[in-house]
Amino acid sequence: MPAKKILMLVGDYAEDYETMVPFQTLLAVGHKVAAVCPDKKAGDSVRTAIHDFEGDQTYSEKRGHNFALNANFDDVKASDYDALVIPGGRAPEYLRLNDKVIALVKEFHADNKPIAAVCHGAQILAAADIIRDRKISAYPACAPEVKLAGGTYMEIDIDAAHTDGNLVTAPAWPAHPQWMAQFLKVLGTTISL
């Protein structure tokens, strides 16, 4: 299996697990992952946030790690990559305001390249208007945005994921095993022991 070149869109206060785990998982199976953030370059870092489920009406938030970027956002062209990963957390709420971010997502989608989004990553998919008539999972608080963008919100278990064509989505980090397994399948990745 040839290694895929995967672009990961991150930003300050992206969810820690939703950034670190897919990045490391994809590298571990041999893919190349370029992690980028608007207005930042390789060697810069973003601050992550840890979201946890502790019995409150919504998730709690704590300071996470500094996640080092390994590519320059300004140099990114969708044509150079085979797939896209969008972590959740608070970053998507402001990343979706960046015209180049939206243009990149639209280009990945137009070329039918695999796109994996988790949690609040659906906010970027909705802003890019690529989920109309598609079945999408996301953090439950994003359900109204999915519906307003013309998508069908998939109300699945917090540790489940959903694939609709090139889109692989999940509600939050507890879904990583399913989310990454389904994304690897869409990528055509085979793992043998």
Tab-separated table of C-alpha atoms in Angstrom:
chain	number	residue	atom	x	y	z
A	1	MET	CA	0.000	0.000	0.000
A	2	PRO	CA	1.536	3.333	-0.977
A	3	ALA	CA	1.592	5.979	1.729
A	4	LYS	CA	-1.059	8.669	1.392
A	5	LYS	CA	-0.368	12.369	1.854
A	6	ILE	CA	-2.939	13.671	4.309
A	7	LEU	CA	-3.627	17.278	5.257
A	8	MET	CA	-4.781	18.028	8.812
A	9	LEU	CA	-6.414	21.408	9.503
A	10	VAL	CA	-5.855	22.484	13.100
A	11	GLY	CA	-6.092	25.671	15.091
A	12	ASP	CA	-5.720	26.989	18.589
A	13	TYR	CA	-7.913	25.072	21.015
A	14	ALA	CA	-8.531	22.174	18.706
A	15	GLU	CA	-9.470	19.222	20.899
A	16	ASP	CA	-6.278	17.581	22.152
A	17	TYR	CA	-7.153	13.908	21.569
A	18	GLU	CA	-8.868	14.714	18.269
A	19	THR	CA	-5.642	16.293	17.060
A	20	MET	CA	-2.923	14.113	18.576
A	21	VAL	CA	-4.495	10.658	18.182
A	22	PRO	CA	-5.381	10.797	14.455
A	23	PHE	CA	-2.064	12.502	13.659
A	24	GLN	CA	-0.098	9.758	15.425
A	25	THR	CA	-2.354	6.935	14.185
A	26	LEU	CA	-1.980	7.930	10.554
A	27	LEU	CA	1.791	8.305	10.905
A	28	ALA	CA	2.028	4.933	12.680
A	29	VAL	CA	0.489	3.092	9.727
A	30	GLY	CA	2.856	4.779	7.277
A	31	HIS	CA	0.937	7.778	5.943
A	32	LYS	CA	2.426	11.268	5.713
A	33	VAL	CA	0.470	13.921	7.604
A	34	ALA	CA	0.931	17.665	7.166
A	35	ALA	CA	-0.566	19.573	10.103
A	36	VAL	CA	-1.286	23.204	9.260
A	37	CYS	CA	-3.014	26.257	10.720
A	38	PRO	CA	-3.858	29.573	9.045
A	39	ASP	CA	-1.391	32.358	9.856
A	40	LYS	CA	1.162	29.838	11.178
A	41	LYS	CA	4.081	27.968	9.682
A	42	ALA	CA	6.045	24.761	10.252
A	43	GLY	CA	7.643	24.833	13.686
A	44	ASP	CA	4.916	26.994	15.197
A	45	SER	CA	2.421	25.327	17.499
A	46	VAL	CA	-1.237	25.508	18.394
A	47	ARG	CA	-2.598	25.154	21.894
A	48	THR	CA	-5.030	22.306	22.346
A	49	ALA	CA	-7.929	21.864	24.747
A	50	ILE	CA	-8.988	18.695	26.525
A	51	HIS	CA	-12.722	18.137	26.448
A	52	ASP	CA	-14.080	15.562	28.840
A	53	PHE	CA	-17.430	14.129	29.787
A	54	GLU	CA	-17.745	14.405	33.571
A	55	GLY	CA	-21.491	14.284	34.131
A	56	ASP	CA	-22.238	17.929	33.375
A	57	GLN	CA	-24.774	19.067	30.794
A	58	THR	CA	-21.922	19.628	28.336
A	59	TYR	CA	-18.254	18.718	28.124
A	60	SER	CA	-15.710	20.342	30.406
A	61	GLU	CA	-12.629	22.034	28.994
A	62	LYS	CA	-9.053	22.077	30.249
A	63	ARG	CA	-5.792	23.262	28.736
A	64	GLY	CA	-4.129	20.594	26.629
A	65	HIS	CA	-0.724	20.425	24.976
A	66	ASN	CA	1.189	22.503	22.487
A	67	PHE	CA	0.880	20.688	19.158
A	68	ALA	CA	3.709	21.414	16.719
A	69	LEU	CA	2.803	22.154	13.122
A	70	ASN	CA	4.968	20.501	10.487
A	71	ALA	CA	3.911	22.386	7.339
A	72	ASN	CA	3.134	25.927	6.205
A	73	PHE	CA	-0.530	26.770	5.685
A	74	ASP	CA	0.301	29.347	3.002
A	75	ASP	CA	1.986	26.652	0.870
A	76	VAL	CA	-0.939	24.196	0.983
A	77	LYS	CA	-2.653	23.118	-2.242
A	78	ALA	CA	-5.367	20.481	-2.108
A	79	SER	CA	-3.953	18.912	-5.273
A	80	ASP	CA	-0.832	17.924	-3.298
A	81	TYR	CA	-2.830	15.747	-0.870
A	82	ASP	CA	-4.861	12.552	-1.010
A	83	ALA	CA	-7.147	13.191	1.986
A	84	LEU	CA	-8.160	15.681	4.666
A	85	VAL	CA	-8.616	15.404	8.456
A	86	ILE	CA	-10.514	18.000	10.508
A	87	PRO	CA	-10.284	17.670	14.302
A	88	GLY	CA	-12.951	19.183	16.531
A	89	GLY	CA	-12.747	21.384	19.571
A	90	ARG	CA	-13.137	25.141	19.418
A	91	ALA	CA	-10.819	25.678	16.435
A	92	PRO	CA	-13.466	24.913	13.773
A	93	GLU	CA	-15.658	27.806	14.928
A	94	TYR	CA	-13.017	30.292	13.755
A	95	LEU	CA	-11.275	28.241	11.056
A	96	ARG	CA	-14.561	28.198	9.120
A	97	LEU	CA	-14.270	31.986	8.788
A	98	ASN	CA	-11.080	31.633	6.723
A	99	ASP	CA	-11.801	31.718	2.979
A	100	LYS	CA	-8.780	29.564	2.104
A	101	VAL	CA	-9.847	26.880	4.611
A	102	ILE	CA	-13.301	26.758	3.017
A	103	ALA	CA	-11.845	26.703	-0.511
A	104	LEU	CA	-9.536	23.804	0.445
A	105	VAL	CA	-12.388	21.768	1.912
A	106	LYS	CA	-14.521	22.391	-1.161
A	107	GLU	CA	-11.673	21.294	-3.440
A	108	PHE	CA	-11.062	18.069	-1.495
A	109	HIS	CA	-14.775	17.337	-1.713
A	110	ALA	CA	-15.091	18.237	-5.412
A	111	ASP	CA	-12.273	15.780	-6.144
A	112	ASN	CA	-14.068	13.123	-4.025
A	113	LYS	CA	-11.029	12.757	-1.767
A	114	PRO	CA	-11.550	11.199	1.671
A	115	ILE	CA	-12.437	13.691	4.406
A	116	ALA	CA	-12.522	12.753	8.084
A	117	ALA	CA	-14.135	15.171	10.537
A	118	VAL	CA	-14.855	14.655	14.204
A	119	CYS	CA	-16.914	16.564	16.756
A	120	HIS	CA	-17.098	20.289	15.895
A	121	GLY	CA	-15.236	19.618	12.633
A	122	ALA	CA	-18.714	19.433	11.119
A	123	GLN	CA	-18.897	23.212	11.498
A	124	ILE	CA	-16.282	23.503	8.748
A	125	LEU	CA	-18.080	20.949	6.553
A	126	ALA	CA	-21.326	22.905	6.968
A	127	ALA	CA	-19.646	26.247	6.214
A	128	ALA	CA	-18.133	24.734	3.058
A	129	ASP	CA	-21.640	23.623	1.997
A	130	ILE	CA	-20.557	20.049	1.248
A	131	ILE	CA	-22.993	18.098	3.419
A	132	ARG	CA	-26.257	18.798	1.645
A	133	ASP	CA	-28.145	15.487	1.289
A	134	ARG	CA	-25.375	13.644	3.165
A	135	LYS	CA	-25.520	11.712	6.452
A	136	ILE	CA	-23.130	13.301	8.948
A	137	SER	CA	-22.234	12.662	12.560
A	138	ALA	CA	-20.913	15.392	14.825
A	139	TYR	CA	-20.954	16.471	18.423
A	140	PRO	CA	-24.682	16.750	19.310
A	141	ALA	CA	-24.406	20.530	19.820
A	142	CYS	CA	-23.557	20.792	16.091
A	143	ALA	CA	-26.727	18.959	14.980
A	144	PRO	CA	-28.576	22.217	14.163
A	145	GLU	CA	-25.733	23.341	11.886
A	146	VAL	CA	-25.668	19.988	10.100
A	147	LYS	CA	-29.434	20.196	9.531
A	148	LEU	CA	-29.358	23.860	8.451
A	149	ALA	CA	-26.639	22.974	5.915
A	150	GLY	CA	-28.989	20.379	4.406
A	151	GLY	CA	-27.361	17.325	5.922
A	152	THR	CA	-28.956	14.517	7.876
A	153	TYR	CA	-27.580	14.475	11.404
A	154	MET	CA	-26.691	10.923	12.415
A	155	GLU	CA	-27.456	10.495	16.105
A	156	ILE	CA	-25.059	7.655	16.917
A	157	ASP	CA	-23.273	6.494	20.057
A	158	ILE	CA	-20.411	8.697	21.235
A	159	ASP	CA	-17.974	5.879	20.414
A	160	ALA	CA	-19.340	5.204	16.912
A	161	ALA	CA	-18.563	6.687	13.490
A	162	HIS	CA	-20.406	7.012	10.195
A	163	THR	CA	-19.197	6.852	6.597
A	164	ASP	CA	-21.136	8.407	3.723
A	165	GLY	CA	-19.096	8.104	0.534
A	166	ASN	CA	-15.904	10.107	0.985
A	167	LEU	CA	-17.009	11.610	4.333
A	168	VAL	CA	-16.115	9.848	7.585
A	169	THR	CA	-17.526	11.565	10.663
A	170	ALA	CA	-17.840	10.912	14.379
A	171	PRO	CA	-19.305	12.660	17.435
A	172	ALA	CA	-16.174	12.968	19.613
A	173	TRP	CA	-12.840	11.434	20.629
A	174	PRO	CA	-14.308	8.278	22.212
A	175	ALA	CA	-15.067	7.238	18.615
A	176	HIS	CA	-11.400	7.198	17.538
A	177	PRO	CA	-11.176	3.413	17.052
A	178	GLN	CA	-14.233	3.410	14.760
A	179	TRP	CA	-13.513	6.782	13.141
A	180	MET	CA	-9.923	5.955	12.254
A	181	ALA	CA	-10.790	2.383	11.170
A	182	GLN	CA	-13.458	3.679	8.784
A	183	PHE	CA	-11.173	6.458	7.496
A	184	LEU	CA	-8.352	3.969	6.870
A	185	LYS	CA	-10.792	1.797	4.920
A	186	VAL	CA	-11.865	4.763	2.767
A	187	LEU	CA	-8.173	5.560	2.223
A	188	GLY	CA	-7.640	2.000	1.001
A	189	THR	CA	-5.240	1.247	3.835
A	190	THR	CA	-4.792	-2.421	4.663
A	191	ILE	CA	-3.052	-3.589	7.797
A	192	SER	CA	-1.862	-7.139	8.160
A	193	LEU	CA	-0.409	-8.761	11.229
